[in-house]
Amino acid sequence: MDYQVELRHYAYFLAVAQELHFRKAAEKLFISQPGLSRQIKQMEDLLQAQLFVRDKKKVRLTPAGHYLKQRTEALFNELKETKRQLQVVGAGDTGELRIGYLGSAMQDVIPQLLVGLRDHFPKIRTVLEERTNQDQVAALLNDELDMGFVRLQKVPAGLRMRTVYEDTFSLILPESYPMLTREFQDMARFANEEFILFPPEYSPHYFEVIMSICADAGFRPKIRHRSVHAQTIFKLVENKLGVAIIPTTLVRGFQMRVKHIELKDIPQRATLSVVYRKDNPNPVLKNCLDVLLDVS
């Protein structure tokens, strides 16, 4: 009998590649372990490539296995997206939009977008996922998100990015800091303070903008703590563990014992951009972008 690689082979392979354990993969697939082993061996024979290294202690992917795992995950993501699109094909006035976002986007931009969608396209459903910049980019490229809100200077060639919100920065100080906000003159006063900042991995461009604010005042900040979570930053400032510079929009989202000084007179701005795949076939996306760009 002639055999060929079928979709089930890829499903079996992916389960083993993710679990790296034949028994656990078999339980996940509701088949017997010997049966799963035979299917993987048959797949390797048909592809003429070894996909796993097996010994008594562990299972490892070969280089060919690593490559196939990447391609198989992309394949199943595409099939999942195709099934979803079949349910929403039409004029784009009904269906689902998967949105990734940074926490600061939830202060103004996303609520305004959701209100606009409710008013113009009430049948559109949204799935909201708070993710880092890098996670959003990866999810967009893998068809796991339709739209993201990021603070990045550039994105990969397959994505399109458009600025939707420009914000000032604010200096965040403990409530008891020995200076009235009206006494603020410039950032040079804070050259010897310890700072709490977002890590550079969060957004290299965003980090460099913060560095440039301090550089313009003649110093490089002493970074004591780093966090990607605004609430954590506020809490650290509240407990007198440092000062921080954040987009002004975030100030409205938290009620803590801190005070802020909006840095209106500096040239640096915190830009928030929408990013999406150029070839995204989701008919809902265009209508959502139209609403977003109309209200932003």
PDB file of C-alpha atoms in Angstrom:
ATOM      1  CA  MET A   1       0.000   0.000   0.000  1.00  0.00           C
ATOM      2  CA  ASP A   2       1.302   3.461  -0.871  1.00  0.00           C
ATOM      3  CA  TYR A   3       1.432   5.924   1.988  1.00  0.00           C
ATOM      4  CA  GLN A   4       1.761   9.677   2.027  1.00  0.00           C
ATOM      5  CA  VAL A   5       2.134  12.246   4.771  1.00  0.00           C
ATOM      6  CA  GLU A   6      -1.329  13.292   5.926  1.00  0.00           C
ATOM      7  CA  LEU A   7      -2.596  16.066   8.175  1.00  0.00           C
ATOM      8  CA  ARG A   8      -2.897  13.655  11.090  1.00  0.00           C
ATOM      9  CA  HIS A   9       0.841  12.983  10.878  1.00  0.00           C
ATOM     10  CA  TYR A  10       1.529  16.682  11.367  1.00  0.00           C
ATOM     11  CA  ALA A  11      -0.893  16.808  14.313  1.00  0.00           C
ATOM     12  CA  TYR A  12       0.826  13.820  15.926  1.00  0.00           C
ATOM     13  CA  PHE A  13       4.268  15.269  15.245  1.00  0.00           C
ATOM     14  CA  LEU A  14       3.350  18.656  16.712  1.00  0.00           C
ATOM     15  CA  ALA A  15       2.000  17.088  19.906  1.00  0.00           C
ATOM     16  CA  VAL A  16       5.274  15.198  20.463  1.00  0.00           C
ATOM     17  CA  ALA A  17       7.368  18.247  19.468  1.00  0.00           C
ATOM     18  CA  GLN A  18       5.553  20.391  22.036  1.00  0.00           C
ATOM     19  CA  GLU A  19       5.526  17.826  24.844  1.00  0.00           C
ATOM     20  CA  LEU A  20       8.884  16.157  24.067  1.00  0.00           C
ATOM     21  CA  HIS A  21       7.341  13.122  25.725  1.00  0.00           C
ATOM     22  CA  PHE A  22       5.581  10.326  23.823  1.00  0.00           C
ATOM     23  CA  ARG A  23       3.316   9.192  26.658  1.00  0.00           C
ATOM     24  CA  LYS A  24       2.099  12.736  27.429  1.00  0.00           C
ATOM     25  CA  ALA A  25       1.588  13.441  23.737  1.00  0.00           C
ATOM     26  CA  ALA A  26      -0.375  10.200  23.314  1.00  0.00           C
ATOM     27  CA  GLU A  27      -2.629  11.104  26.252  1.00  0.00           C
ATOM     28  CA  LYS A  28      -3.180  14.537  24.764  1.00  0.00           C
ATOM     29  CA  LEU A  29      -4.169  12.940  21.433  1.00  0.00           C
ATOM     30  CA  PHE A  30      -6.267  10.151  23.041  1.00  0.00           C
ATOM     31  CA  ILE A  31      -4.322   7.412  21.246  1.00  0.00           C
ATOM     32  CA  SER A  32      -1.992   4.693  22.470  1.00  0.00           C
ATOM     33  CA  GLN A  33       1.707   5.393  22.905  1.00  0.00           C
ATOM     34  CA  PRO A  34       2.793   2.506  20.612  1.00  0.00           C
ATOM     35  CA  GLY A  35       0.362   3.746  17.967  1.00  0.00           C
ATOM     36  CA  LEU A  36       1.794   7.267  18.202  1.00  0.00           C
ATOM     37  CA  SER A  37       5.342   5.938  17.929  1.00  0.00           C
ATOM     38  CA  ARG A  38       4.406   4.023  14.766  1.00  0.00           C
ATOM     39  CA  GLN A  39       2.830   7.125  13.217  1.00  0.00           C
ATOM     40  CA  ILE A  40       5.943   9.222  13.918  1.00  0.00           C
ATOM     41  CA  LYS A  41       8.214   6.486  12.530  1.00  0.00           C
ATOM     42  CA  GLN A  42       6.043   6.274   9.416  1.00  0.00           C
ATOM     43  CA  MET A  43       6.229  10.064   9.017  1.00  0.00           C
ATOM     44  CA  GLU A  44      10.016  10.036   9.327  1.00  0.00           C
ATOM     45  CA  ASP A  45      10.229   7.272   6.713  1.00  0.00           C
ATOM     46  CA  LEU A  46       7.963   9.138   4.310  1.00  0.00           C
ATOM     47  CA  LEU A  47       9.866  12.401   4.770  1.00  0.00           C
ATOM     48  CA  GLN A  48      13.220  10.621   4.777  1.00  0.00           C
ATOM     49  CA  ALA A  49      14.303  12.719   7.746  1.00  0.00           C
ATOM     50  CA  GLN A  50      14.885  11.976  11.420  1.00  0.00           C
ATOM     51  CA  LEU A  51      12.699  14.307  13.489  1.00  0.00           C
ATOM     52  CA  PHE A  52      13.464  13.170  17.039  1.00  0.00           C
ATOM     53  CA  VAL A  53      16.401  11.802  18.991  1.00  0.00           C
ATOM     54  CA  ARG A  54      15.060   9.264  21.465  1.00  0.00           C
ATOM     55  CA  ASP A  55      16.782   7.698  24.455  1.00  0.00           C
ATOM     56  CA  LYS A  56      15.622   6.284  27.759  1.00  0.00           C
ATOM     57  CA  LYS A  57      15.755   9.640  29.542  1.00  0.00           C
ATOM     58  CA  LYS A  58      14.369  12.194  27.098  1.00  0.00           C
ATOM     59  CA  VAL A  59      13.173  13.078  23.626  1.00  0.00           C
ATOM     60  CA  ARG A  60      14.853  15.866  21.654  1.00  0.00           C
ATOM     61  CA  LEU A  61      14.124  17.499  18.326  1.00  0.00           C
ATOM     62  CA  THR A  62      16.704  17.193  15.573  1.00  0.00           C
ATOM     63  CA  PRO A  63      17.503  20.284  13.463  1.00  0.00           C
ATOM     64  CA  ALA A  64      15.014  18.934  10.907  1.00  0.00           C
ATOM     65  CA  GLY A  65      12.490  18.503  13.709  1.00  0.00           C
ATOM     66  CA  HIS A  66      12.956  22.087  14.904  1.00  0.00           C
ATOM     67  CA  TYR A  67      12.378  23.333  11.349  1.00  0.00           C
ATOM     68  CA  LEU A  68       9.271  21.184  10.874  1.00  0.00           C
ATOM     69  CA  LYS A  69       7.884  22.279  14.245  1.00  0.00           C
ATOM     70  CA  GLN A  70       8.051  25.930  13.145  1.00  0.00           C
ATOM     71  CA  ARG A  71       6.393  25.201   9.822  1.00  0.00           C
ATOM     72  CA  THR A  72       3.746  22.949  11.348  1.00  0.00           C
ATOM     73  CA  GLU A  73       2.763  25.531  13.979  1.00  0.00           C
ATOM     74  CA  ALA A  74       2.408  28.096  11.195  1.00  0.00           C
ATOM     75  CA  LEU A  75       0.332  25.618   9.162  1.00  0.00           C
ATOM     76  CA  PHE A  76      -2.111  24.929  11.993  1.00  0.00           C
ATOM     77  CA  ASN A  77      -2.367  28.625  12.820  1.00  0.00           C
ATOM     78  CA  GLU A  78      -3.263  29.259   9.193  1.00  0.00           C
ATOM     79  CA  LEU A  79      -5.884  26.494   9.209  1.00  0.00           C
ATOM     80  CA  LYS A  80      -7.357  27.855  12.426  1.00  0.00           C
ATOM     81  CA  GLU A  81      -7.479  31.351  10.949  1.00  0.00           C
ATOM     82  CA  THR A  82      -9.049  30.035   7.727  1.00  0.00           C
ATOM     83  CA  LYS A  83     -11.811  28.342   9.708  1.00  0.00           C
ATOM     84  CA  ARG A  84     -12.398  31.552  11.657  1.00  0.00           C
ATOM     85  CA  GLN A  85     -12.481  33.625   8.472  1.00  0.00           C
ATOM     86  CA  LEU A  86     -15.073  31.329   6.919  1.00  0.00           C
ATOM     87  CA  GLN A  87     -17.347  32.259   9.788  1.00  0.00           C
ATOM     88  CA  VAL A  88     -16.891  36.013   9.359  1.00  0.00           C
ATOM     89  CA  VAL A  89     -16.535  36.479   5.590  1.00  0.00           C
ATOM     90  CA  GLY A  90     -18.743  39.295   4.383  1.00  0.00           C
ATOM     91  CA  ALA A  91     -18.680  43.053   4.311  1.00  0.00           C
ATOM     92  CA  GLY A  92     -16.735  43.270   7.552  1.00  0.00           C
ATOM     93  CA  ASP A  93     -19.678  44.426   9.638  1.00  0.00           C
ATOM     94  CA  THR A  94     -19.759  41.200  11.634  1.00  0.00           C
ATOM     95  CA  GLY A  95     -17.063  38.927  12.957  1.00  0.00           C
ATOM     96  CA  GLU A  96     -14.174  39.021  15.401  1.00  0.00           C
ATOM     97  CA  LEU A  97     -11.063  41.151  15.809  1.00  0.00           C
ATOM     98  CA  ARG A  98      -8.133  40.021  17.964  1.00  0.00           C
ATOM     99  CA  ILE A  99      -6.356  43.028  19.453  1.00  0.00           C
ATOM    100  CA  GLY A 100      -3.038  43.099  21.270  1.00  0.00           C
ATOM    101  CA  TYR A 101      -2.118  46.137  23.316  1.00  0.00           C
ATOM    102  CA  LEU A 102       0.227  47.743  25.813  1.00  0.00           C
ATOM    103  CA  GLY A 103      -1.299  48.841  29.097  1.00  0.00           C
ATOM    104  CA  SER A 104      -1.096  52.539  28.215  1.00  0.00           C
ATOM    105  CA  ALA A 105      -3.334  52.001  25.155  1.00  0.00           C
ATOM    106  CA  MET A 106      -6.174  51.041  27.489  1.00  0.00           C
ATOM    107  CA  GLN A 107      -6.310  54.557  28.965  1.00  0.00           C
ATOM    108  CA  ASP A 108      -7.738  56.309  25.890  1.00  0.00           C
ATOM    109  CA  VAL A 109      -7.143  54.720  22.496  1.00  0.00           C
ATOM    110  CA  ILE A 110      -8.739  51.302  22.919  1.00  0.00           C
ATOM    111  CA  PRO A 111     -11.820  52.494  24.877  1.00  0.00           C
ATOM    112  CA  GLN A 112     -12.465  55.060  22.134  1.00  0.00           C
ATOM    113  CA  LEU A 113     -12.040  52.378  19.468  1.00  0.00           C
ATOM    114  CA  LEU A 114     -14.458  50.025  21.234  1.00  0.00           C
ATOM    115  CA  VAL A 115     -17.057  52.765  21.626  1.00  0.00           C
ATOM    116  CA  GLY A 116     -16.696  53.591  17.909  1.00  0.00           C
ATOM    117  CA  LEU A 117     -17.120  49.943  16.951  1.00  0.00           C
ATOM    118  CA  ARG A 118     -20.176  49.620  19.187  1.00  0.00           C
ATOM    119  CA  ASP A 119     -21.757  52.638  17.525  1.00  0.00           C
ATOM    120  CA  HIS A 120     -20.914  51.781  13.898  1.00  0.00           C
ATOM    121  CA  PHE A 121     -20.457  47.989  13.827  1.00  0.00           C
ATOM    122  CA  PRO A 122     -22.259  46.534  16.855  1.00  0.00           C
ATOM    123  CA  LYS A 123     -21.959  42.946  15.591  1.00  0.00           C
ATOM    124  CA  ILE A 124     -18.145  43.001  15.636  1.00  0.00           C
ATOM    125  CA  ARG A 125     -16.694  41.124  18.604  1.00  0.00           C
ATOM    126  CA  THR A 126     -13.258  41.886  20.044  1.00  0.00           C
ATOM    127  CA  VAL A 127     -10.732  39.750  21.896  1.00  0.00           C
ATOM    128  CA  LEU A 128      -8.266  41.866  23.900  1.00  0.00           C
ATOM    129  CA  GLU A 129      -4.843  40.576  24.948  1.00  0.00           C
ATOM    130  CA  GLU A 130      -2.307  42.651  26.873  1.00  0.00           C
ATOM    131  CA  ARG A 131       1.116  41.750  25.472  1.00  0.00           C
ATOM    132  CA  THR A 132       4.602  43.211  25.180  1.00  0.00           C
ATOM    133  CA  ASN A 133       5.758  44.905  21.980  1.00  0.00           C
ATOM    134  CA  GLN A 134       7.735  41.876  20.852  1.00  0.00           C
ATOM    135  CA  ASP A 135       4.948  39.422  21.689  1.00  0.00           C
ATOM    136  CA  GLN A 136       2.511  41.448  19.610  1.00  0.00           C
ATOM    137  CA  VAL A 137       4.828  41.523  16.598  1.00  0.00           C
ATOM    138  CA  ALA A 138       5.364  37.760  16.772  1.00  0.00           C
ATOM    139  CA  ALA A 139       1.626  37.121  17.209  1.00  0.00           C
ATOM    140  CA  LEU A 140       0.764  39.328  14.220  1.00  0.00           C
ATOM    141  CA  LEU A 141       3.264  37.518  12.015  1.00  0.00           C
ATOM    142  CA  ASN A 142       1.850  34.155  13.159  1.00  0.00           C
ATOM    143  CA  ASP A 143      -1.789  35.186  12.544  1.00  0.00           C
ATOM    144  CA  GLU A 144      -2.591  35.065  16.251  1.00  0.00           C
ATOM    145  CA  LEU A 145      -3.579  38.747  16.345  1.00  0.00           C
ATOM    146  CA  ASP A 146      -5.227  41.038  13.802  1.00  0.00           C
ATOM    147  CA  MET A 147      -4.114  44.358  15.266  1.00  0.00           C
ATOM    148  CA  GLY A 148      -1.661  45.527  17.895  1.00  0.00           C
ATOM    149  CA  PHE A 149      -0.816  48.741  19.739  1.00  0.00           C
ATOM    150  CA  VAL A 150       2.916  49.189  20.252  1.00  0.00           C
ATOM    151  CA  ARG A 151       5.655  51.668  21.066  1.00  0.00           C
ATOM    152  CA  LEU A 152       8.233  50.780  18.425  1.00  0.00           C
ATOM    153  CA  GLN A 153      10.277  52.684  15.887  1.00  0.00           C
ATOM    154  CA  LYS A 154      10.009  50.038  13.176  1.00  0.00           C
ATOM    155  CA  VAL A 155       8.431  46.639  12.514  1.00  0.00           C
ATOM    156  CA  PRO A 156       9.228  43.740  10.126  1.00  0.00           C
ATOM    157  CA  ALA A 157       8.537  44.199   6.419  1.00  0.00           C
ATOM    158  CA  GLY A 158       5.327  42.149   6.488  1.00  0.00           C
ATOM    159  CA  LEU A 159       3.665  44.570   8.896  1.00  0.00           C
ATOM    160  CA  ARG A 160       2.311  48.090   8.527  1.00  0.00           C
ATOM    161  CA  MET A 161       2.527  50.642  11.344  1.00  0.00           C
ATOM    162  CA  ARG A 162       0.718  53.972  11.782  1.00  0.00           C
ATOM    163  CA  THR A 163       0.954  56.424  14.681  1.00  0.00           C
ATOM    164  CA  VAL A 164      -2.411  56.903  16.386  1.00  0.00           C
ATOM    165  CA  TYR A 165      -1.541  58.822  19.548  1.00  0.00           C
ATOM    166  CA  GLU A 166       1.217  61.207  20.584  1.00  0.00           C
ATOM    167  CA  ASP A 167       1.688  61.818  24.288  1.00  0.00           C
ATOM    168  CA  THR A 168       3.934  63.931  26.488  1.00  0.00           C
ATOM    169  CA  PHE A 169       6.121  62.403  29.173  1.00  0.00           C
ATOM    170  CA  SER A 170       5.707  63.007  32.888  1.00  0.00           C
ATOM    171  CA  LEU A 171       8.149  62.787  35.757  1.00  0.00           C
ATOM    172  CA  ILE A 172       6.745  60.709  38.644  1.00  0.00           C
ATOM    173  CA  LEU A 173       7.867  61.541  42.193  1.00  0.00           C
ATOM    174  CA  PRO A 174       6.942  60.251  45.650  1.00  0.00           C
ATOM    175  CA  GLU A 175       4.160  62.310  47.200  1.00  0.00           C
ATOM    176  CA  SER A 176       6.537  63.477  49.943  1.00  0.00           C
ATOM    177  CA  TYR A 177       9.367  64.459  47.597  1.00  0.00           C
ATOM    178  CA  PRO A 178      10.884  67.722  48.947  1.00  0.00           C
ATOM    179  CA  MET A 179       9.889  69.896  46.009  1.00  0.00           C
ATOM    180  CA  LEU A 180       6.596  71.424  44.977  1.00  0.00           C
ATOM    181  CA  THR A 181       5.563  70.622  41.430  1.00  0.00           C
ATOM    182  CA  ARG A 182       5.374  74.341  40.649  1.00  0.00           C
ATOM    183  CA  GLU A 183       9.063  74.661  41.635  1.00  0.00           C
ATOM    184  CA  PHE A 184      10.177  72.355  38.818  1.00  0.00           C
ATOM    185  CA  GLN A 185      12.586  73.980  36.378  1.00  0.00           C
ATOM    186  CA  ASP A 186      14.283  71.171  34.463  1.00  0.00           C
ATOM    187  CA  MET A 187      15.426  67.556  34.709  1.00  0.00           C
ATOM    188  CA  ALA A 188      18.978  68.514  35.740  1.00  0.00           C
ATOM    189  CA  ARG A 189      17.836  68.634  39.372  1.00  0.00           C
ATOM    190  CA  PHE A 190      17.312  64.850  39.304  1.00  0.00           C
ATOM    191  CA  ALA A 191      20.775  63.855  38.062  1.00  0.00           C
ATOM    192  CA  ASN A 192      21.619  62.134  41.370  1.00  0.00           C
ATOM    193  CA  GLU A 193      18.268  60.385  41.817  1.00  0.00           C
ATOM    194  CA  GLU A 194      17.730  56.676  41.238  1.00  0.00           C
ATOM    195  CA  PHE A 195      15.333  55.937  38.394  1.00  0.00           C
ATOM    196  CA  ILE A 196      12.723  53.258  37.792  1.00  0.00           C
ATOM    197  CA  LEU A 197      12.288  52.611  34.070  1.00  0.00           C
ATOM    198  CA  PHE A 198      10.885  50.210  31.533  1.00  0.00           C
ATOM    199  CA  PRO A 199      13.689  47.797  30.478  1.00  0.00           C
ATOM    200  CA  PRO A 200      15.328  48.366  27.068  1.00  0.00           C
ATOM    201  CA  GLU A 201      14.074  44.958  25.908  1.00  0.00           C
ATOM    202  CA  TYR A 202      10.507  46.272  26.239  1.00  0.00           C
ATOM    203  CA  SER A 203      11.199  48.743  23.428  1.00  0.00           C
ATOM    204  CA  PRO A 204      14.759  49.800  22.537  1.00  0.00           C
ATOM    205  CA  HIS A 205      13.453  52.958  20.845  1.00  0.00           C
ATOM    206  CA  TYR A 206      11.284  53.927  23.827  1.00  0.00           C
ATOM    207  CA  PHE A 207      14.216  53.330  26.194  1.00  0.00           C
ATOM    208  CA  GLU A 208      16.503  55.535  24.091  1.00  0.00           C
ATOM    209  CA  VAL A 209      13.902  58.323  24.109  1.00  0.00           C
ATOM    210  CA  ILE A 210      13.938  58.265  27.934  1.00  0.00           C
ATOM    211  CA  MET A 211      17.736  58.276  27.890  1.00  0.00           C
ATOM    212  CA  SER A 212      17.711  61.287  25.573  1.00  0.00           C
ATOM    213  CA  ILE A 213      15.457  63.236  27.948  1.00  0.00           C
ATOM    214  CA  CYS A 214      18.073  62.813  30.674  1.00  0.00           C
ATOM    215  CA  ALA A 215      20.986  63.374  28.275  1.00  0.00           C
ATOM    216  CA  ASP A 216      19.498  66.716  27.237  1.00  0.00           C
ATOM    217  CA  ALA A 217      19.602  67.670  30.924  1.00  0.00           C
ATOM    218  CA  GLY A 218      23.277  66.702  31.118  1.00  0.00           C
ATOM    219  CA  PHE A 219      23.215  63.335  32.870  1.00  0.00           C
ATOM    220  CA  ARG A 220      22.714  59.605  32.413  1.00  0.00           C
ATOM    221  CA  PRO A 221      20.141  58.204  34.853  1.00  0.00           C
ATOM    222  CA  LYS A 222      21.105  55.770  37.575  1.00  0.00           C
ATOM    223  CA  ILE A 223      18.664  52.922  36.974  1.00  0.00           C
ATOM    224  CA  ARG A 224      17.832  51.089  40.187  1.00  0.00           C
ATOM    225  CA  HIS A 225      14.744  49.097  39.174  1.00  0.00           C
ATOM    226  CA  ARG A 226      13.166  48.027  35.882  1.00  0.00           C
ATOM    227  CA  SER A 227       9.618  46.879  35.182  1.00  0.00           C
ATOM    228  CA  VAL A 228       7.270  46.616  32.200  1.00  0.00           C
ATOM    229  CA  HIS A 229       4.239  47.159  34.438  1.00  0.00           C
ATOM    230  CA  ALA A 230       3.154  50.733  35.109  1.00  0.00           C
ATOM    231  CA  GLN A 231       1.470  49.798  38.393  1.00  0.00           C
ATOM    232  CA  THR A 232       4.736  48.311  39.651  1.00  0.00           C
ATOM    233  CA  ILE A 233       6.608  51.475  38.686  1.00  0.00           C
ATOM    234  CA  PHE A 234       4.075  53.645  40.520  1.00  0.00           C
ATOM    235  CA  LYS A 235       4.280  51.418  43.588  1.00  0.00           C
ATOM    236  CA  LEU A 236       8.070  51.613  43.665  1.00  0.00           C
ATOM    237  CA  VAL A 237       7.953  55.404  43.359  1.00  0.00           C
ATOM    238  CA  GLU A 238       5.272  55.564  46.048  1.00  0.00           C
ATOM    239  CA  ASN A 239       7.626  53.692  48.379  1.00  0.00           C
ATOM    240  CA  LYS A 240      10.472  56.148  47.689  1.00  0.00           C
ATOM    241  CA  LEU A 241      12.588  53.641  45.781  1.00  0.00           C
ATOM    242  CA  GLY A 242      13.232  56.030  42.919  1.00  0.00           C
ATOM    243  CA  VAL A 243      11.656  58.416  40.417  1.00  0.00           C
ATOM    244  CA  ALA A 244      10.303  57.569  36.967  1.00  0.00           C
ATOM    245  CA  ILE A 245       9.507  58.996  33.553  1.00  0.00           C
ATOM    246  CA  ILE A 246       6.402  57.615  31.855  1.00  0.00           C
ATOM    247  CA  PRO A 247       3.856  58.640  29.190  1.00  0.00           C
ATOM    248  CA  THR A 248       1.486  61.173  30.737  1.00  0.00           C
ATOM    249  CA  THR A 249      -1.570  59.115  29.755  1.00  0.00           C
ATOM    250  CA  LEU A 250      -0.646  56.507  32.365  1.00  0.00           C
ATOM    251  CA  VAL A 251      -0.955  59.029  35.183  1.00  0.00           C
ATOM    252  CA  ARG A 252      -4.740  58.963  34.884  1.00  0.00           C
ATOM    253  CA  GLY A 253      -4.917  55.215  35.315  1.00  0.00           C
ATOM    254  CA  PHE A 254      -3.622  54.907  38.855  1.00  0.00           C
ATOM    255  CA  GLN A 255      -4.463  56.455  42.211  1.00  0.00           C
ATOM    256  CA  MET A 256      -1.332  56.246  44.361  1.00  0.00           C
ATOM    257  CA  ARG A 257       0.660  58.481  46.681  1.00  0.00           C
ATOM    258  CA  VAL A 258       2.765  60.053  43.974  1.00  0.00           C
ATOM    259  CA  LYS A 259       2.884  63.394  42.193  1.00  0.00           C
ATOM    260  CA  HIS A 260       3.681  64.050  38.593  1.00  0.00           C
ATOM    261  CA  ILE A 261       5.164  66.836  36.524  1.00  0.00           C
ATOM    262  CA  GLU A 262       4.222  66.918  32.866  1.00  0.00           C
ATOM    263  CA  LEU A 263       7.329  67.597  30.774  1.00  0.00           C
ATOM    264  CA  LYS A 264       5.605  69.815  28.232  1.00  0.00           C
ATOM    265  CA  ASP A 265       8.663  71.803  27.203  1.00  0.00           C
ATOM    266  CA  ILE A 266      10.863  68.968  25.973  1.00  0.00           C
ATOM    267  CA  PRO A 267      10.785  67.790  22.334  1.00  0.00           C
ATOM    268  CA  GLN A 268      10.467  64.084  23.115  1.00  0.00           C
ATOM    269  CA  ARG A 269       7.044  62.497  22.772  1.00  0.00           C
ATOM    270  CA  ALA A 270       5.668  59.046  23.530  1.00  0.00           C
ATOM    271  CA  THR A 271       4.066  57.727  20.347  1.00  0.00           C
ATOM    272  CA  LEU A 272       1.621  54.850  20.265  1.00  0.00           C
ATOM    273  CA  SER A 273       1.163  53.082  16.923  1.00  0.00           C
ATOM    274  CA  VAL A 274      -1.285  50.589  15.513  1.00  0.00           C
ATOM    275  CA  VAL A 275       0.366  47.704  13.687  1.00  0.00           C
ATOM    276  CA  TYR A 276      -1.184  45.010  11.492  1.00  0.00           C
ATOM    277  CA  ARG A 277      -0.297  42.610   8.699  1.00  0.00           C
ATOM    278  CA  LYS A 278      -0.451  44.074   5.213  1.00  0.00           C
ATOM    279  CA  ASP A 279      -1.990  40.859   3.861  1.00  0.00           C
ATOM    280  CA  ASN A 280      -4.444  40.181   6.703  1.00  0.00           C
ATOM    281  CA  PRO A 281      -7.612  38.870   4.974  1.00  0.00           C
ATOM    282  CA  ASN A 282      -9.928  39.475   7.947  1.00  0.00           C
ATOM    283  CA  PRO A 283     -12.744  41.650   6.463  1.00  0.00           C
ATOM    284  CA  VAL A 284     -13.361  43.183   9.895  1.00  0.00           C
ATOM    285  CA  LEU A 285      -9.888  44.749  10.045  1.00  0.00           C
ATOM    286  CA  LYS A 286     -10.510  47.499   7.472  1.00  0.00           C
ATOM    287  CA  ASN A 287     -13.640  48.737   9.210  1.00  0.00           C
ATOM    288  CA  CYS A 288     -11.872  48.725  12.556  1.00  0.00           C
ATOM    289  CA  LEU A 289      -8.944  50.692  11.130  1.00  0.00           C
ATOM    290  CA  ASP A 290     -11.365  53.211   9.636  1.00  0.00           C
ATOM    291  CA  VAL A 291     -13.023  53.682  13.028  1.00  0.00           C
ATOM    292  CA  LEU A 292      -9.658  53.888  14.817  1.00  0.00           C
ATOM    293  CA  LEU A 293      -8.148  56.465  12.474  1.00  0.00           C
ATOM    294  CA  ASP A 294     -11.361  58.496  12.551  1.00  0.00           C
ATOM    295  CA  VAL A 295     -11.453  58.731  16.332  1.00  0.00           C
ATOM    296  CA  SER A 296      -7.704  58.969  16.989  1.00  0.00           C
TER     297      SER A 296
END
